[in-house]
mmCIF file of C-alpha atoms in Angstrom:
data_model
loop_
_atom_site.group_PDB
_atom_site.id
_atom_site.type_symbol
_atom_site.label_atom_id
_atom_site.label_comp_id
_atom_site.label_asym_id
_atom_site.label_seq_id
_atom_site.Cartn_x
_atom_site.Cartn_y
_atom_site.Cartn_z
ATOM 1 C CA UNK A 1 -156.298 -93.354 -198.769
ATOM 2 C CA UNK A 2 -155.352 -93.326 -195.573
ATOM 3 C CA UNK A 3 -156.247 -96.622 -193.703
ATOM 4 C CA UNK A 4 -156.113 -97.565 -190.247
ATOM 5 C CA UNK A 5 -154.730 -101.045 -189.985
ATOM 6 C CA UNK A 6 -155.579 -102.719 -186.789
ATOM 7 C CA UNK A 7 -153.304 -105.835 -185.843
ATOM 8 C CA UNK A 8 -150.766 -104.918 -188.320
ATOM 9 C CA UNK A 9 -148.043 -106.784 -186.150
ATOM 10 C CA UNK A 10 -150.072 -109.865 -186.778
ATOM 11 C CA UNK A 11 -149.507 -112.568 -189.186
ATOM 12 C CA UNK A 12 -152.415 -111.271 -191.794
ATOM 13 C CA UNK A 13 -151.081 -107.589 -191.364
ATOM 14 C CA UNK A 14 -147.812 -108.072 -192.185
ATOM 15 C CA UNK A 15 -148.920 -108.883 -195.415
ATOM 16 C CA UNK A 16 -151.545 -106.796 -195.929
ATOM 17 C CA UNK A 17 -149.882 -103.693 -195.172
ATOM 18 C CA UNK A 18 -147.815 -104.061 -198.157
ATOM 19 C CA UNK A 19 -150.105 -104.813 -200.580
ATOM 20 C CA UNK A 20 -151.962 -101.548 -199.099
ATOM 21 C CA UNK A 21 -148.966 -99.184 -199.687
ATOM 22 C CA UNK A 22 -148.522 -100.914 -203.586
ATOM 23 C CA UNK A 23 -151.762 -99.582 -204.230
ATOM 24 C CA UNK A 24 -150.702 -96.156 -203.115
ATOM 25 C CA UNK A 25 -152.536 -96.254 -200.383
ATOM 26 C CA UNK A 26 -151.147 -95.048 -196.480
ATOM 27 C CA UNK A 27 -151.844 -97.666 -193.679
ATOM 28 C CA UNK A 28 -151.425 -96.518 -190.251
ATOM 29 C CA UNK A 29 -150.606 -99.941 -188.527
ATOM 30 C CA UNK A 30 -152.000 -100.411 -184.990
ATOM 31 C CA UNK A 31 -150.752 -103.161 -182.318
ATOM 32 C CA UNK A 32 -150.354 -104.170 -178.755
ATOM 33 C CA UNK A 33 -146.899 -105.565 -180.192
ATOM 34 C CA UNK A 34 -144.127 -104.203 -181.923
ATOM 35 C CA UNK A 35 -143.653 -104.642 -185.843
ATOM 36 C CA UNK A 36 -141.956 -103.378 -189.138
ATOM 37 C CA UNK A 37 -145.494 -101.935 -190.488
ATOM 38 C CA UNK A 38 -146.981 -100.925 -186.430
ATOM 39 C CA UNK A 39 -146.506 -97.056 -186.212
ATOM 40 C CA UNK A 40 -148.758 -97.236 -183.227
ATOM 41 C CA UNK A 41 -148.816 -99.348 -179.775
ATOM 42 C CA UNK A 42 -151.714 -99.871 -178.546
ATOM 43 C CA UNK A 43 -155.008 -101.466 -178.081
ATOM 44 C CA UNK A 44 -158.233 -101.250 -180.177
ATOM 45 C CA UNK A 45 -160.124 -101.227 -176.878
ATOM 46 C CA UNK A 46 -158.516 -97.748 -175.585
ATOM 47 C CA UNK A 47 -161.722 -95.199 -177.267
ATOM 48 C CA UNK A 48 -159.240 -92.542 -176.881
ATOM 49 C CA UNK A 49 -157.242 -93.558 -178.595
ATOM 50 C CA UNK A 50 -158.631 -94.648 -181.756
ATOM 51 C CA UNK A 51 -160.280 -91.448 -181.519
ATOM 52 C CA UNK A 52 -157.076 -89.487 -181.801
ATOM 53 C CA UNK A 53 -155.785 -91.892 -184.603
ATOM 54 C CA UNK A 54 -158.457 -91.476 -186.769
ATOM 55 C CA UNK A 55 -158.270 -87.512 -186.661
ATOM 56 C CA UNK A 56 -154.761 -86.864 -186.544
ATOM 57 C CA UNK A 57 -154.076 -89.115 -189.390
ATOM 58 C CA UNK A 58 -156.989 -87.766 -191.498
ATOM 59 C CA UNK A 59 -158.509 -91.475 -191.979
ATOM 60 C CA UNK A 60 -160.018 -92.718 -194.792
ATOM 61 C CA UNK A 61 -160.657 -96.197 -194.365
ATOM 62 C CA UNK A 62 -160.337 -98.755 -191.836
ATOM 63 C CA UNK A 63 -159.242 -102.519 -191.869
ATOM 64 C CA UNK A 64 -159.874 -104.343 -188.686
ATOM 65 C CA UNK A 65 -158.058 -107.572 -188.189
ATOM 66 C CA UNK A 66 -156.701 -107.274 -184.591
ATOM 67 C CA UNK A 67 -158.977 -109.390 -182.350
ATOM 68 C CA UNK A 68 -158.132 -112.172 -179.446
ATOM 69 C CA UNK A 69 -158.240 -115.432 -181.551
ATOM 70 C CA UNK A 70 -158.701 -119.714 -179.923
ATOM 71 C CA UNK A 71 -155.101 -119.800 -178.920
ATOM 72 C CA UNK A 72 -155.868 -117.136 -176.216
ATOM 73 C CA UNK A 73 -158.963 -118.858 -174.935
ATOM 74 C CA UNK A 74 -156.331 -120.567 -172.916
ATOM 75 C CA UNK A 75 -154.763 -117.323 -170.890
ATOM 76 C CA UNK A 76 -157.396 -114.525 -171.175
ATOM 77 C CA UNK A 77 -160.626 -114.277 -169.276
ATOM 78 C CA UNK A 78 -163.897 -114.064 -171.382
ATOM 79 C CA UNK A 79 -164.637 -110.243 -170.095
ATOM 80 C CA UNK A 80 -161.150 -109.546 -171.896
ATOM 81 C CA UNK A 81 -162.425 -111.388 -175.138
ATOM 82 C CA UNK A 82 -165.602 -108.955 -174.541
ATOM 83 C CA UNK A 83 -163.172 -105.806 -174.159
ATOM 84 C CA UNK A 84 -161.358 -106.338 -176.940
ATOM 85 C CA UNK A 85 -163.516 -108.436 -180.040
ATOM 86 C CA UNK A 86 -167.248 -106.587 -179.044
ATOM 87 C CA UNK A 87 -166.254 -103.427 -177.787
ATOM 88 C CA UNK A 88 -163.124 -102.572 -179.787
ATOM 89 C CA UNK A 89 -164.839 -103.574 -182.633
ATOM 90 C CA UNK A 90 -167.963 -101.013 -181.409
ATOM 91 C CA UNK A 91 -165.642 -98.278 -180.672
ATOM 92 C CA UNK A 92 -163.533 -98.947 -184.143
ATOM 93 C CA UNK A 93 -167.400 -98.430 -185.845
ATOM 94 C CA UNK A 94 -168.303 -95.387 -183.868
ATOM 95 C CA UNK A 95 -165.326 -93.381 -183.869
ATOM 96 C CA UNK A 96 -165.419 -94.369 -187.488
ATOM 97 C CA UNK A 97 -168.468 -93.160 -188.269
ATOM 98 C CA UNK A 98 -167.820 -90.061 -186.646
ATOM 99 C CA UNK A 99 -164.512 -89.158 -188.743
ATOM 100 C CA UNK A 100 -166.439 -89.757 -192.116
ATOM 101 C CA UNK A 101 -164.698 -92.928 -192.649
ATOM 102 C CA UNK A 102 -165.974 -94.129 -196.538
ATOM 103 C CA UNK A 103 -165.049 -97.808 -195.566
ATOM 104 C CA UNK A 104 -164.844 -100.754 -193.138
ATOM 105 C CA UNK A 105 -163.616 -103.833 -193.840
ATOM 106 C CA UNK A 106 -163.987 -106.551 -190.844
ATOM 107 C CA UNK A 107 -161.633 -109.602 -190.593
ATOM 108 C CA UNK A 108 -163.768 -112.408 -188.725
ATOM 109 C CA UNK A 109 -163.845 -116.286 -188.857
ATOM 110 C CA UNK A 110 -165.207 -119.449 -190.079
ATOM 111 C CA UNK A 111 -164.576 -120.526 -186.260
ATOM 112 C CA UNK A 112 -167.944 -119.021 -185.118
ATOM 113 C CA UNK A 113 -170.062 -121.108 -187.940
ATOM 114 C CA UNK A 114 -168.854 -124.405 -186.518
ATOM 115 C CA UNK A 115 -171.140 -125.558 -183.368
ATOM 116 C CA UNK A 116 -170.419 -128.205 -180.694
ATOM 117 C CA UNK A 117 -172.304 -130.508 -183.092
ATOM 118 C CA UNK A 118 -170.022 -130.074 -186.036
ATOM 119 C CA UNK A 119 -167.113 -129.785 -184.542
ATOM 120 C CA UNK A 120 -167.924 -133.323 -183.082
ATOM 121 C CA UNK A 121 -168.764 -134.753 -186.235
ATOM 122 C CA UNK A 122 -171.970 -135.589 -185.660
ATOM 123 C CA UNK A 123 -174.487 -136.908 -188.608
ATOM 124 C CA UNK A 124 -173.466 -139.330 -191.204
ATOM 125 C CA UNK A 125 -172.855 -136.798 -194.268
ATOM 126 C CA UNK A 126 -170.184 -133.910 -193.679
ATOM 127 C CA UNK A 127 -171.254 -130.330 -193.512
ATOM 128 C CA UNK A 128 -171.786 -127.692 -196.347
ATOM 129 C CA UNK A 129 -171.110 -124.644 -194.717
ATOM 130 C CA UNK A 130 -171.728 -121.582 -196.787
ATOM 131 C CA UNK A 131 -173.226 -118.106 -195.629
ATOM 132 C CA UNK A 132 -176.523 -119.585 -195.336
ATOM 133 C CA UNK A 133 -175.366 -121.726 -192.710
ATOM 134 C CA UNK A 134 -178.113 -121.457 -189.290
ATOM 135 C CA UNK A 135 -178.604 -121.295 -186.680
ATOM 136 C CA UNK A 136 -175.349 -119.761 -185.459
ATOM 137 C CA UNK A 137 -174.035 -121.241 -182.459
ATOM 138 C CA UNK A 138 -170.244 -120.841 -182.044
ATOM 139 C CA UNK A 139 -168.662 -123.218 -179.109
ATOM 140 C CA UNK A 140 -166.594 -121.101 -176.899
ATOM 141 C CA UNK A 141 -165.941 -117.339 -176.326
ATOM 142 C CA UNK A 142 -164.044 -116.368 -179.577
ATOM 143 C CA UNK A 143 -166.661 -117.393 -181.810
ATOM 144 C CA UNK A 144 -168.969 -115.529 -179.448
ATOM 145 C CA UNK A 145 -167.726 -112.771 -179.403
ATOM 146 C CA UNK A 146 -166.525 -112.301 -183.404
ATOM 147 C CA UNK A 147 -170.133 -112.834 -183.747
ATOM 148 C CA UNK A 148 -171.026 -110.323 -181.957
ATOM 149 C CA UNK A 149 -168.715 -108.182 -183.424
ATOM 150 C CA UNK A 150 -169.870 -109.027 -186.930
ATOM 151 C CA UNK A 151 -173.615 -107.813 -185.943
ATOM 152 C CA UNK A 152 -172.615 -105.087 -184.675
ATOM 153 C CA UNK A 153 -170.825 -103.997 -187.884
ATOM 154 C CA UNK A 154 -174.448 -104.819 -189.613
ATOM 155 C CA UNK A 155 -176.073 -102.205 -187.097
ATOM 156 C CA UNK A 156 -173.427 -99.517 -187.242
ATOM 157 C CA UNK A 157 -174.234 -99.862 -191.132
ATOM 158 C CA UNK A 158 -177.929 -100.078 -190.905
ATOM 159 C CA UNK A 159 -178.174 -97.113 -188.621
ATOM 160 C CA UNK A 160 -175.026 -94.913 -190.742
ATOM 161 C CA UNK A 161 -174.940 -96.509 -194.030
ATOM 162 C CA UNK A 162 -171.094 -97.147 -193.318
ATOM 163 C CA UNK A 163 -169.725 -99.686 -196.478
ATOM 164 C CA UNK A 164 -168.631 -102.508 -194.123
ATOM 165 C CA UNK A 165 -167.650 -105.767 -195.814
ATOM 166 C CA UNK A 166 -167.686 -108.806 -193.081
ATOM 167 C CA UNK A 167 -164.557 -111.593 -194.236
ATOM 168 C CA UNK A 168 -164.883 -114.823 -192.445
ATOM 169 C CA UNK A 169 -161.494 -116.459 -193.530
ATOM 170 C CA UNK A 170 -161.349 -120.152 -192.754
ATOM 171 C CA UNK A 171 -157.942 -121.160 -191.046
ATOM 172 C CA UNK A 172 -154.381 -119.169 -192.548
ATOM 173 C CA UNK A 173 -152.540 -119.917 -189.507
ATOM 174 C CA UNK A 174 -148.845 -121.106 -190.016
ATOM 175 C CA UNK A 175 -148.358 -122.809 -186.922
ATOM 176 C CA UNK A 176 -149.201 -126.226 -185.900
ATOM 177 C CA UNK A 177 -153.213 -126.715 -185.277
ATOM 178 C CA UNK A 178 -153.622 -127.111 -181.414
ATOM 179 C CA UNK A 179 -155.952 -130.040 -181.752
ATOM 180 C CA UNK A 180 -152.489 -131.973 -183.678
ATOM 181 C CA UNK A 181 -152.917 -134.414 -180.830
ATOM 182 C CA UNK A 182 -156.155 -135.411 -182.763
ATOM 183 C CA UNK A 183 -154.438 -135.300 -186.483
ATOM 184 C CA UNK A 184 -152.779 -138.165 -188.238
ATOM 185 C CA UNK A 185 -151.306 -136.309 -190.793
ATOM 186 C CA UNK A 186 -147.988 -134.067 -189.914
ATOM 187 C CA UNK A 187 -148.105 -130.482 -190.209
ATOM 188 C CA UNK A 188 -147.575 -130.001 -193.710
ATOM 189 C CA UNK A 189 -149.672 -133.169 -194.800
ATOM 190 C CA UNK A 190 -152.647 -131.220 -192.778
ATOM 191 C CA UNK A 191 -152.683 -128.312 -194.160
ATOM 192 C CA UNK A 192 -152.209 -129.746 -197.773
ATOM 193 C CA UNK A 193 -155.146 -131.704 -197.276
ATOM 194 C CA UNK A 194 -157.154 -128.417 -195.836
ATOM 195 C CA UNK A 195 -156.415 -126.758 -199.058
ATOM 196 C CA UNK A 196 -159.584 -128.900 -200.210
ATOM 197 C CA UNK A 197 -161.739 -128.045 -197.574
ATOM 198 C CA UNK A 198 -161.056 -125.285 -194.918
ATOM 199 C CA UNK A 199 -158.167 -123.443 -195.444
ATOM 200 C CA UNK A 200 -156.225 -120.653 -197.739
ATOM 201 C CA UNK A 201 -153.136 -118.773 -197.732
ATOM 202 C CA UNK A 202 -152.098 -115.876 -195.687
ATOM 203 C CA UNK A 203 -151.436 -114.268 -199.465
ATOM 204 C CA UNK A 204 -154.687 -115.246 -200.477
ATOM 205 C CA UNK A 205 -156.317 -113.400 -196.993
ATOM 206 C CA UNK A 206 -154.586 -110.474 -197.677
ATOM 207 C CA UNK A 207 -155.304 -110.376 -201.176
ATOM 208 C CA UNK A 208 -159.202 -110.780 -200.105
ATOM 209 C CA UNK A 209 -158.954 -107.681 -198.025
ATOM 210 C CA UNK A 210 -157.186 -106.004 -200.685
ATOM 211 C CA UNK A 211 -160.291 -106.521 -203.086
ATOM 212 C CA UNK A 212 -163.411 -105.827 -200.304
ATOM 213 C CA UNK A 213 -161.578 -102.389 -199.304
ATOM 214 C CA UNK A 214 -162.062 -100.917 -203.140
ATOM 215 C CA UNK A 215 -165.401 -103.275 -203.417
ATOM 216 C CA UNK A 216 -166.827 -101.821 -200.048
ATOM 217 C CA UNK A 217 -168.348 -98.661 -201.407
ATOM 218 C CA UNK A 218 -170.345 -100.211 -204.260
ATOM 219 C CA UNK A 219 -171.345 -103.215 -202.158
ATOM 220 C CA UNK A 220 -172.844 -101.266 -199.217
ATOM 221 C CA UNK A 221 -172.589 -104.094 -196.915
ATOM 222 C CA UNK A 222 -171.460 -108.130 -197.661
ATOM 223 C CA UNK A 223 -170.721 -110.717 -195.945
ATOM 224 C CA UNK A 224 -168.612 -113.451 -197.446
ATOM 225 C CA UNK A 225 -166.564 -116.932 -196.712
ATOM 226 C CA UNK A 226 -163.489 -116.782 -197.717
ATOM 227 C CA UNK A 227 -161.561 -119.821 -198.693
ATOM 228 C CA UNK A 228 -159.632 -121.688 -201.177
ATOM 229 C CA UNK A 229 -162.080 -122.907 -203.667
ATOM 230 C CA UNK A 230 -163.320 -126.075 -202.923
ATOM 231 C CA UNK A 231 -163.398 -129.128 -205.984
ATOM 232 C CA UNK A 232 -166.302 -130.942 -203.676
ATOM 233 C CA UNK A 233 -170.079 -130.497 -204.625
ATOM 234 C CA UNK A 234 -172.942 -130.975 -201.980
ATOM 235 C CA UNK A 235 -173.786 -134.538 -203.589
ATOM 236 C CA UNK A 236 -170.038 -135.720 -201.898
ATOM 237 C CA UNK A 237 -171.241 -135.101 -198.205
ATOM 238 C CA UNK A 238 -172.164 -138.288 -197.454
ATOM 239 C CA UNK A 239 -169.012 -139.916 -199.067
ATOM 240 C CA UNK A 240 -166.756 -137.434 -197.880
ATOM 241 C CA UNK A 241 -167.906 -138.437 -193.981
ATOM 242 C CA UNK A 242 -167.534 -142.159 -195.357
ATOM 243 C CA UNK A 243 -164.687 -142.208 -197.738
ATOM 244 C CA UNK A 244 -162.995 -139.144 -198.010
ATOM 245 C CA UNK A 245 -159.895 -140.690 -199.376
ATOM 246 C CA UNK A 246 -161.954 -142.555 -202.122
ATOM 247 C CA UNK A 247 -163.707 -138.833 -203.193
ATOM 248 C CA UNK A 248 -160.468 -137.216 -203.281
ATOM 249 C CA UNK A 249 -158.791 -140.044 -205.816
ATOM 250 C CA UNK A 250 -161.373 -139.716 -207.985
ATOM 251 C CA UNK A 251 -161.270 -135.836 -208.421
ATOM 252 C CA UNK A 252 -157.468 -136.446 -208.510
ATOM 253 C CA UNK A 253 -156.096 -139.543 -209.510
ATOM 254 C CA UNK A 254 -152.249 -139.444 -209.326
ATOM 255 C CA UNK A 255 -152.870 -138.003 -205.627
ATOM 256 C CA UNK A 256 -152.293 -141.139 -203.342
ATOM 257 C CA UNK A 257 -148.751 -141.661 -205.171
ATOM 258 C CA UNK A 258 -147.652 -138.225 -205.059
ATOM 259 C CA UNK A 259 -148.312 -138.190 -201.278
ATOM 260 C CA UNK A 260 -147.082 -141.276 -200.838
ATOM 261 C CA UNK A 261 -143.555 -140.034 -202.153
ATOM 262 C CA UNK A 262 -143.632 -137.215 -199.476
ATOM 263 C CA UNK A 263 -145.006 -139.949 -197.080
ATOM 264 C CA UNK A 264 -148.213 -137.942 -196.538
ATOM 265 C CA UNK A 265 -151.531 -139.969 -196.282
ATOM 266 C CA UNK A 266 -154.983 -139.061 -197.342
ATOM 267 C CA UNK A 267 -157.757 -138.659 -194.567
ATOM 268 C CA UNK A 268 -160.533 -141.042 -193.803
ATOM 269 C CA UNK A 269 -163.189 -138.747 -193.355
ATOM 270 C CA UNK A 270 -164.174 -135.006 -193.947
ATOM 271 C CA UNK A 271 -166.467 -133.334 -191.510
ATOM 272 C CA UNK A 272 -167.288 -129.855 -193.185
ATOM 273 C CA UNK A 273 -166.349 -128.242 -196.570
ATOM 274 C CA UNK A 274 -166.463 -124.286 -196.506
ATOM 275 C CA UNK A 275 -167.911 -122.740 -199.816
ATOM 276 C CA UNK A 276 -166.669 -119.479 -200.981
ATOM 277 C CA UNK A 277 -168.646 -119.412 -204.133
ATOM 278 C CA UNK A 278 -170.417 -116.125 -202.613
ATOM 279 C CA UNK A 279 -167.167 -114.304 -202.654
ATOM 280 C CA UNK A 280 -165.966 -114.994 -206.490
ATOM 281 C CA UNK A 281 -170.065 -113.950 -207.695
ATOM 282 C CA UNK A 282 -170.213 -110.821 -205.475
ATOM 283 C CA UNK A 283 -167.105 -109.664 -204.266
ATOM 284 C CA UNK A 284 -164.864 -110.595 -207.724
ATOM 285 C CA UNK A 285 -162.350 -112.470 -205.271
ATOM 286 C CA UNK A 286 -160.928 -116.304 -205.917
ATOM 287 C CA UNK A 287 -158.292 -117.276 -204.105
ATOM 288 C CA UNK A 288 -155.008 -118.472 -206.349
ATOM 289 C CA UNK A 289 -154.213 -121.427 -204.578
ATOM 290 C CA UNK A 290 -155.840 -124.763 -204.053
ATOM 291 C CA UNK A 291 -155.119 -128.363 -203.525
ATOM 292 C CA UNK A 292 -154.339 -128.494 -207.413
ATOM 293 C CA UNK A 293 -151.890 -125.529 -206.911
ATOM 294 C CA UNK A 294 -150.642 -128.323 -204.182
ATOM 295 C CA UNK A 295 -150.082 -131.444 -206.473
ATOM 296 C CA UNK A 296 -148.577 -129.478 -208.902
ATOM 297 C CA UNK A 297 -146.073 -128.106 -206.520
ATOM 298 C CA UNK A 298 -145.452 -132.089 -205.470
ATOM 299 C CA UNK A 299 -145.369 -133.078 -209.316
ATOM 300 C CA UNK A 300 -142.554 -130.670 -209.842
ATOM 301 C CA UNK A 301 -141.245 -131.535 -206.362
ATOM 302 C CA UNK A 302 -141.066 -128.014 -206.184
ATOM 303 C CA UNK A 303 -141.741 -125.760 -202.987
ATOM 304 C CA UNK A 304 -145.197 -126.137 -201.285
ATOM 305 C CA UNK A 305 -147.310 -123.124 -201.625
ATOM 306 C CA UNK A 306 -148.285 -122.164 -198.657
ATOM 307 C CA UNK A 307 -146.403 -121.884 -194.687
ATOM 308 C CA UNK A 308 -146.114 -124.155 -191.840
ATOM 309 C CA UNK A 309 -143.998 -122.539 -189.348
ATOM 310 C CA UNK A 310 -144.526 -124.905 -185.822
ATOM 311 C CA UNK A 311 -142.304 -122.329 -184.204
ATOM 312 C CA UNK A 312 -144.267 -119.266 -185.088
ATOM 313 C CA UNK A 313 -145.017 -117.045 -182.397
ATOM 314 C CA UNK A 314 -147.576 -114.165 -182.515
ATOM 315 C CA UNK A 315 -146.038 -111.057 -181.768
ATOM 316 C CA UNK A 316 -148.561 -110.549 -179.147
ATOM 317 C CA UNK A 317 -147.539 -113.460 -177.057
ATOM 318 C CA UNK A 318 -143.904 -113.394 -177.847
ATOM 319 C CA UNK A 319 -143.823 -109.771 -176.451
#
């Protein structure tokens, strides 16, 4: 097929795009920035554009992953945020529809599932997010607006009967979180520790899409968390908000003295745990590593599996 791959200069494209072309498949990368797998520069806002993309390349499928993310909150004005996540994302659907695209598969977030509330830690037992999870009320303009987008991939399907397959990936990131002010644990420590709870692997993300672009057509239209597999159960909320450190020992008990040799600590508390049970029943797709895949690595005193990079740089803002 040939797929149009929007953000391919981005962090989850640069993987993704070759695990497309291994499955024999064509990506036709599309970027505001410069990249080895971008054959086009430009925005997913600019209609004409995408337009003129999807007929001169003959396109089969589409992957959308480009999108203004937190980080940007910072330097872009909301209406940009609208431009870009909401109407991109409507013109990507449209034009789509309109080329006889077979297949749409939509990269949002975890981000817009976590309200003021949650983010604050508020109640005594953590939260057990899952796709159930509502009311919906994301905290600033990026979950907004990847919200939006989302339902506006359900009504392009409802109205065309596109296949559209909606991926909320929890965090993938390699850089430093921009709330480490607020962490105890270093980088690495943080993310090893996420592994339980909120976070996966760029590999694992681009594996995901990998599996919802051939799952799309049979599907119709899903909508699925995707995360490293968590080892809580709902019965742990309340101790995970109390004693997270204590839940975690007992589920693994060699794990304070293996991060103690690294001179990691456990966390006190646990405010949400993402389930992405939905996506191994309906979409066939577990992610390969979790926080066992972790201790292993540290019982071998092998190499982690997964990347912290503090100096990583999107290519957007380093261009």
């Amino acid at each position: 097929m040939n797929i149009l791959l929007t953000g391919s200069s981005g962090w989850l494209g640069r993987h993704l795009a070759p695990l497309l072309a291994a499955d024999g498949h064509h990506p036709v990368g599309l970027d505001v920035a410069p990249g080895p797998y971008t054959q086009i520069i430009g925005g997913v806002d600019d209609r004409a554009l995408v337009a003129r993309i999807m007929r001169d390349y003959r396109i089969d499928a589409v992957v959308h992953a480009a999108a203004l993310h937190k980080p940007d909150i910072a330097r872009v004005s909301r209406q940009r945020f609208i431009d870009v996540n909401v109407s991109g994302t409507l013109g990507l659907l449209e034009e789509a529809v309109a080329a006889g695209v077979d297949r749409f598969v939509f990269t949002s977030t975890t981000s817009l599932m976590i309200s003021a509330a949650i983010r604050a830690g508020q109640g005594e037992a953590a939260a057990w997010i899952d796709e159930t999870l509502t009311p919906l009320a994301p905290r600033n303009v990026y979950g907004a607006t990847k919200l939006a987008a989302e339902r506006l991939c359900r009504l392009i399907h409802d109205d065309h009967g596109l296949p559209i397959i909606i991926l909320r990936t929890s965090r993938f990131f390699p850089e430093q979180d921009d709330q480490a002010h607020l962490i105890e644990q270093d980088g690495e420590n943080s993310k090893a520790v996420e592994l339980l709870h909120r976070r996966l692997t760029v590999e694992d993300a681009a594996e995901a899409h990998r599996i919802a672009l051939g799952r799309a057509p049979d599907l119709g239209f899903g909508l699925f968390i995707i995360s490293a597999p968590t080892p809580f159960v709902p019965a742990d909320m309340l101790d995970l908000k109390r004693d997270a450190a204590a839940v975690i020992t007992r589920l693994y008990p060699d794990v304070r003295e293996l991060f103690a040799a690294r001179g990691w600590t456990l966390p006190a508390s646990i405010d949400r745990v993402y389930d992405a049970a939905l996506a191994e029943r309906m979409l066939g797709f577990r992610c390969r590593t979790d926080f066992g895949v972790v201790l292993e690595s540290l019982r071998r005193q092998g190499r982690l599996p997964f990347t912290h990079d503090p100096s990583y740089i999107s290519p957007q803002l380093a261009g």
